[in-house]
Short mmCIF file of C-alpha atoms and ligand atoms in Angstrom, two decimals:
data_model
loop_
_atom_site.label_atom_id
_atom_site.label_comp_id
_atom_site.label_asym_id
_atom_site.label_seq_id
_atom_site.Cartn_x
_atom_site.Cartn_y
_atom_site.Cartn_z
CA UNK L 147 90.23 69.26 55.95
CA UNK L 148 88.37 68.64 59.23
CA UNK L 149 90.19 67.33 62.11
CA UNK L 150 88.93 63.74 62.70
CA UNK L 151 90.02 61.94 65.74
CA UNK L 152 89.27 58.14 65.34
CA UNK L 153 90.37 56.57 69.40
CA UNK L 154 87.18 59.71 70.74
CA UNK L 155 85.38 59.30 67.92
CA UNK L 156 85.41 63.05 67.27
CA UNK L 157 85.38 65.59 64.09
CA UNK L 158 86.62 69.49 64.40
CA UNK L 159 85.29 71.81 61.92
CA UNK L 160 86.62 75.12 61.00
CA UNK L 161 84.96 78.13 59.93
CA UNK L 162 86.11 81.12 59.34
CA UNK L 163 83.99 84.34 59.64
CA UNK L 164 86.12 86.81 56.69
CA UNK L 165 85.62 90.10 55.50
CA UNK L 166 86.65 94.00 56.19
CA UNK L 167 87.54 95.53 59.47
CA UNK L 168 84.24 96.54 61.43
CA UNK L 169 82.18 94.38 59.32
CA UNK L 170 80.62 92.87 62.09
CA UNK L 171 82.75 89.54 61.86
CA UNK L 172 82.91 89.41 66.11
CA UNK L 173 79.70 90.65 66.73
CA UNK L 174 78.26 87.47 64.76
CA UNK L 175 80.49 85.28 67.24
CA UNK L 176 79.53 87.00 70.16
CA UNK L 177 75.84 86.37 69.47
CA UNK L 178 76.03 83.26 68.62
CA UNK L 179 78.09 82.51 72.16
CA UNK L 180 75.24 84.13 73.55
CA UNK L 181 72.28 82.27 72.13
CA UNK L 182 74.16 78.82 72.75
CA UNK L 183 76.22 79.50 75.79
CA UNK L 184 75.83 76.53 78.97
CA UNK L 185 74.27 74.10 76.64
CA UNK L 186 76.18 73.24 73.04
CA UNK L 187 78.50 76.01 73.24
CA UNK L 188 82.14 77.13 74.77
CA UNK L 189 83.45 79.60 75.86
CA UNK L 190 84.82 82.52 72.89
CA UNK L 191 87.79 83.53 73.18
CA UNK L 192 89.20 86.71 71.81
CA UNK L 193 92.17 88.38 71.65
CA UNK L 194 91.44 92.10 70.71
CA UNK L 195 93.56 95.16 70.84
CA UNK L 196 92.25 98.93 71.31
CA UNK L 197 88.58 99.75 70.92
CA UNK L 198 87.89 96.24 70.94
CA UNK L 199 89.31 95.61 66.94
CA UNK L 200 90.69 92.13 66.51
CA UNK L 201 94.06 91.31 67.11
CA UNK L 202 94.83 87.77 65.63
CA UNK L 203 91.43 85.99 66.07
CA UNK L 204 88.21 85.03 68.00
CA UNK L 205 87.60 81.31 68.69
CA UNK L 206 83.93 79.63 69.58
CA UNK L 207 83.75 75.58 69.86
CA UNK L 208 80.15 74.61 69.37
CA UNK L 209 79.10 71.02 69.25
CA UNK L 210 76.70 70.46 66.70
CA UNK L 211 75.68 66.57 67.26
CA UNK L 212 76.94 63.05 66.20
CA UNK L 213 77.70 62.19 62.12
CA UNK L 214 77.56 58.17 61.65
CA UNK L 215 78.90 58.29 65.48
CA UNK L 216 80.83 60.80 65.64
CA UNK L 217 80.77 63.86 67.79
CA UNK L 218 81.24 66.95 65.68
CA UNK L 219 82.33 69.99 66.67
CA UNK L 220 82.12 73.56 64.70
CA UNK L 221 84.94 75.72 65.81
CA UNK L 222 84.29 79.05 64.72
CA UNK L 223 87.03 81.74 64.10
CA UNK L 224 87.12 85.43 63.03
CA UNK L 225 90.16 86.78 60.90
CA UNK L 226 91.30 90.45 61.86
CA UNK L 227 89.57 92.52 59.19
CA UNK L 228 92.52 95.28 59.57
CA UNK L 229 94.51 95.75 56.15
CA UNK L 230 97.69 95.17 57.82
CA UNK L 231 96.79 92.17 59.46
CA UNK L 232 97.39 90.09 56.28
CA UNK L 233 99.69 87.57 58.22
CA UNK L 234 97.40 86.59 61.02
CA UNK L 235 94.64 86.55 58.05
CA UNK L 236 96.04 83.65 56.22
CA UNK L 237 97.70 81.97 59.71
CA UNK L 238 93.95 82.01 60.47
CA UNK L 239 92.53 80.19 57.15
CA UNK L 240 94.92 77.01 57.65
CA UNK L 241 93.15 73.81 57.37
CA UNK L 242 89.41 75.76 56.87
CA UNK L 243 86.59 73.67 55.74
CA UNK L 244 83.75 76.95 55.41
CA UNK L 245 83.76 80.84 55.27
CA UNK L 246 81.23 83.13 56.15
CA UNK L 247 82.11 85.97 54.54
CA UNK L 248 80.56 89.05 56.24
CA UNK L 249 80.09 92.27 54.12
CA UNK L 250 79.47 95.74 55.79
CA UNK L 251 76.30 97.17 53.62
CA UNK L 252 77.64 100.75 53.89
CA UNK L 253 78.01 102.38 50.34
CA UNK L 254 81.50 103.77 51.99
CA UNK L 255 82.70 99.98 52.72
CA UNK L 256 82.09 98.61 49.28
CA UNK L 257 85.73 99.11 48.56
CA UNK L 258 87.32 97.20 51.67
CA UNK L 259 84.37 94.56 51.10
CA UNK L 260 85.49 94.11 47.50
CA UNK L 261 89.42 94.69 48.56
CA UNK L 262 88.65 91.53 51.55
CA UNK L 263 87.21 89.44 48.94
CA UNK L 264 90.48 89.77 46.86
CA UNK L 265 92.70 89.00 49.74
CA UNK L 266 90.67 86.02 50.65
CA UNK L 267 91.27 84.40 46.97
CA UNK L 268 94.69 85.73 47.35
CA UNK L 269 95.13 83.70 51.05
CA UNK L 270 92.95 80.74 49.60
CA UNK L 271 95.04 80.09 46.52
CA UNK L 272 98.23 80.22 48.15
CA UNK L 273 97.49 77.94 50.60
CA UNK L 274 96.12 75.49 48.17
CA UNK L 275 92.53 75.50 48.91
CA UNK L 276 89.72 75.29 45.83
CA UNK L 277 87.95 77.90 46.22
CA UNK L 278 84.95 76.10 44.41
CA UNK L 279 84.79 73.24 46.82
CA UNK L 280 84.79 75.27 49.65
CA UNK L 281 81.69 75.83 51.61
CA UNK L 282 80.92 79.46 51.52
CA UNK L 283 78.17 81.87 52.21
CA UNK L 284 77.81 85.80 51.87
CA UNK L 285 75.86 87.48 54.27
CA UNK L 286 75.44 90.90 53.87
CA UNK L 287 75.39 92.78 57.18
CA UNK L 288 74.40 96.29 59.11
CA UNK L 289 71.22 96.17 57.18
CA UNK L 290 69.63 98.47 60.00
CA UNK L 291 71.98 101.24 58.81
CA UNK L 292 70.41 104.53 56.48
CA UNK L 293 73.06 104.58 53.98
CA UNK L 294 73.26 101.11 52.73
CA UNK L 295 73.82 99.45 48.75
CA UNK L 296 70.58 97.79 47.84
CA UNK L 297 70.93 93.70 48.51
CA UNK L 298 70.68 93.03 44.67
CA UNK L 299 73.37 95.45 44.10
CA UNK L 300 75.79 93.94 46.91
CA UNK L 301 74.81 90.24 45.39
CA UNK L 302 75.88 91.52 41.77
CA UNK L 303 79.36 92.83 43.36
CA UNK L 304 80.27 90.25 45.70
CA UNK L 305 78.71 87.26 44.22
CA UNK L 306 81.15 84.80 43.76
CA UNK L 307 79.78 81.46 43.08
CA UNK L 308 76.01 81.40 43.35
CA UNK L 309 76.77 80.97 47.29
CA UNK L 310 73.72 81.28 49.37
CA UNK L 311 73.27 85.27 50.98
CA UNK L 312 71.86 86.06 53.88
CA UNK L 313 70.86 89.65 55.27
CA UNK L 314 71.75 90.91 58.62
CA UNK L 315 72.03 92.88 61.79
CA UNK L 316 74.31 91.18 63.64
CA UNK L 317 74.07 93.31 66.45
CA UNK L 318 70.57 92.51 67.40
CA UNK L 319 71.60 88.84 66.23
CA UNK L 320 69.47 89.09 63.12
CA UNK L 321 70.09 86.58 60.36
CA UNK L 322 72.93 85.46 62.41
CA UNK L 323 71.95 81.76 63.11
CA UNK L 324 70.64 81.73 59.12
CA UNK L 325 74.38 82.69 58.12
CA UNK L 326 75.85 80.32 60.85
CA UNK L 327 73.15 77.07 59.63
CA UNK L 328 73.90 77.90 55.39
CA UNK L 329 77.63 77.45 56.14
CA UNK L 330 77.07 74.69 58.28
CA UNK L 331 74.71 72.41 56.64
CA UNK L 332 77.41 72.75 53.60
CA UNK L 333 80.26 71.61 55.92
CA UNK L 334 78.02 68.78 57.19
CA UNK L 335 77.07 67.63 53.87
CA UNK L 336 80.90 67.31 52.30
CA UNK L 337 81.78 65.32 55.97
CA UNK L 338 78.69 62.98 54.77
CA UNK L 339 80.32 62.72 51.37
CA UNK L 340 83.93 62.23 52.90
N1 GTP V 131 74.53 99.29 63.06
C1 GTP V 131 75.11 98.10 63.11
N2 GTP V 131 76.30 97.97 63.71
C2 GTP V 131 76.88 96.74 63.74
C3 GTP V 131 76.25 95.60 63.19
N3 GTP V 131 77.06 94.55 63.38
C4 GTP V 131 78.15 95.00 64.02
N4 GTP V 131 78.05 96.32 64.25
C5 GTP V 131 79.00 97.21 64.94
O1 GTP V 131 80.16 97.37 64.12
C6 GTP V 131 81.31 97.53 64.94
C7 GTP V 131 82.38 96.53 64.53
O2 GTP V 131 81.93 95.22 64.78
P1 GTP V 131 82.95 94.00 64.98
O3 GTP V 131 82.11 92.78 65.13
O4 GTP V 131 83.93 94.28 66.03
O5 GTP V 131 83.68 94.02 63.57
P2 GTP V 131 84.85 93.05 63.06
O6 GTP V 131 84.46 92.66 61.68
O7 GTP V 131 85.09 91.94 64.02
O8 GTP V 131 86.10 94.05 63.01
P3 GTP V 131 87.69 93.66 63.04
O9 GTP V 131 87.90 92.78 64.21
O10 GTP V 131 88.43 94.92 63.11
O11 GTP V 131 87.95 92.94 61.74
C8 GTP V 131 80.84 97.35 66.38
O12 GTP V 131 80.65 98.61 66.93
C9 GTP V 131 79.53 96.61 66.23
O13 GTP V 131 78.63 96.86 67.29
C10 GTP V 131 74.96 95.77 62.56
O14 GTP V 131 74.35 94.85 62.03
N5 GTP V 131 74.47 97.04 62.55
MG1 MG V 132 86.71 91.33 65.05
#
């Protein structure tokens, strides 16, 4: 459901970084504004309440390059991974064309991983969206951290639809771009096909 704006020639893309609060869903934004920042990339804009959790959502415009003449722009967005935040969650999802979801590879966050995956079918269904079509990627993150599930075992559980995974440490920016390029070449490929 990209945006496509025929008089400037231009095509928004949304993606949506998902998953449980503390995850690491910002952190992968804020790297990526980092790496890119002056050349193909905005500003980020977040909107965050105490201790730095999100509020409603972070937003990064990159500009990727032209598509048979078009300009195309990647506008990246986090969801708040907070439980009660269910609103702004789906409010956020409208109109998405990838997800990136991120999973926190602490044996204590299985259960809000596997509870966030729920909610996002939940979210997806009722706002129409195939979840099959969808471009989607896992990546399982805070891979630096001592008590973590073993990647095969986090594939097995949160495994949806042979998606691609990618492991990471988003806070030294570590399999960040992977994530960010596995989504992205998917989006790309169904604006081709469109
Ligand atoms: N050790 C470690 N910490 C990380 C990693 N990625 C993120 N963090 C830390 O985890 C905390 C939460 O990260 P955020 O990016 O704010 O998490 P979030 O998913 O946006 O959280 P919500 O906005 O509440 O949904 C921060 O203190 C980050 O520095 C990582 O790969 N390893
Ligand atoms: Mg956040």
């Amino acid at each position: 459901m990209s945006f496509i704006n025929k008089t400037v020639r231009e095509i928004n893309c949304k993606i949506v970084y998902y998953g449980a609060g503390l995850g690491g869903k910002t952190t992968n934004l804020q790297w990526i504004c980092q790496q890119t920042g002056g050349n193909n990339g905005g500003k980020m804009l977040s909107l965050t309440a105490d201790e730095d959790r999100t509020l409603f959502f972070d937003f990064l415009p990159l500009e990727i390059g032209k598509v048979r003449d078009y300009k195309v722009r990647f506008h990246l967005y986090t969801v708040p991974g907070q439980v009660f935040y269910q609103a702004s969650r789906k409010l956020v999802l409208r109109g998405v064309d990838g997800i990136v979801f991120v999973a926190d590879s602490q044996v204590e966050r299985m259960d809000a991983n596997l509870e966030a995956l729920e909610d996002l079918k939940r979210n997806l269904k009722e706002l129409g969206v195939d979840f099959m079509e969808l471009p989607y990627v896992l990546q399982l993150n805070k891979r630096d951290l001592p008590n973590i599930v073993l990647a095969h075992e986090m594939r097995a559980q949160l495994m949806l639809k042979n998606e691609p995974v990618f492991e990471a440490i988003a806070k030294e920016g570590r399999g960040v771009l992977e994530t960010l390029q596995g989504v992205g070449r998917q989006v790309l490929a169904q604006l081709k096909k469109g």
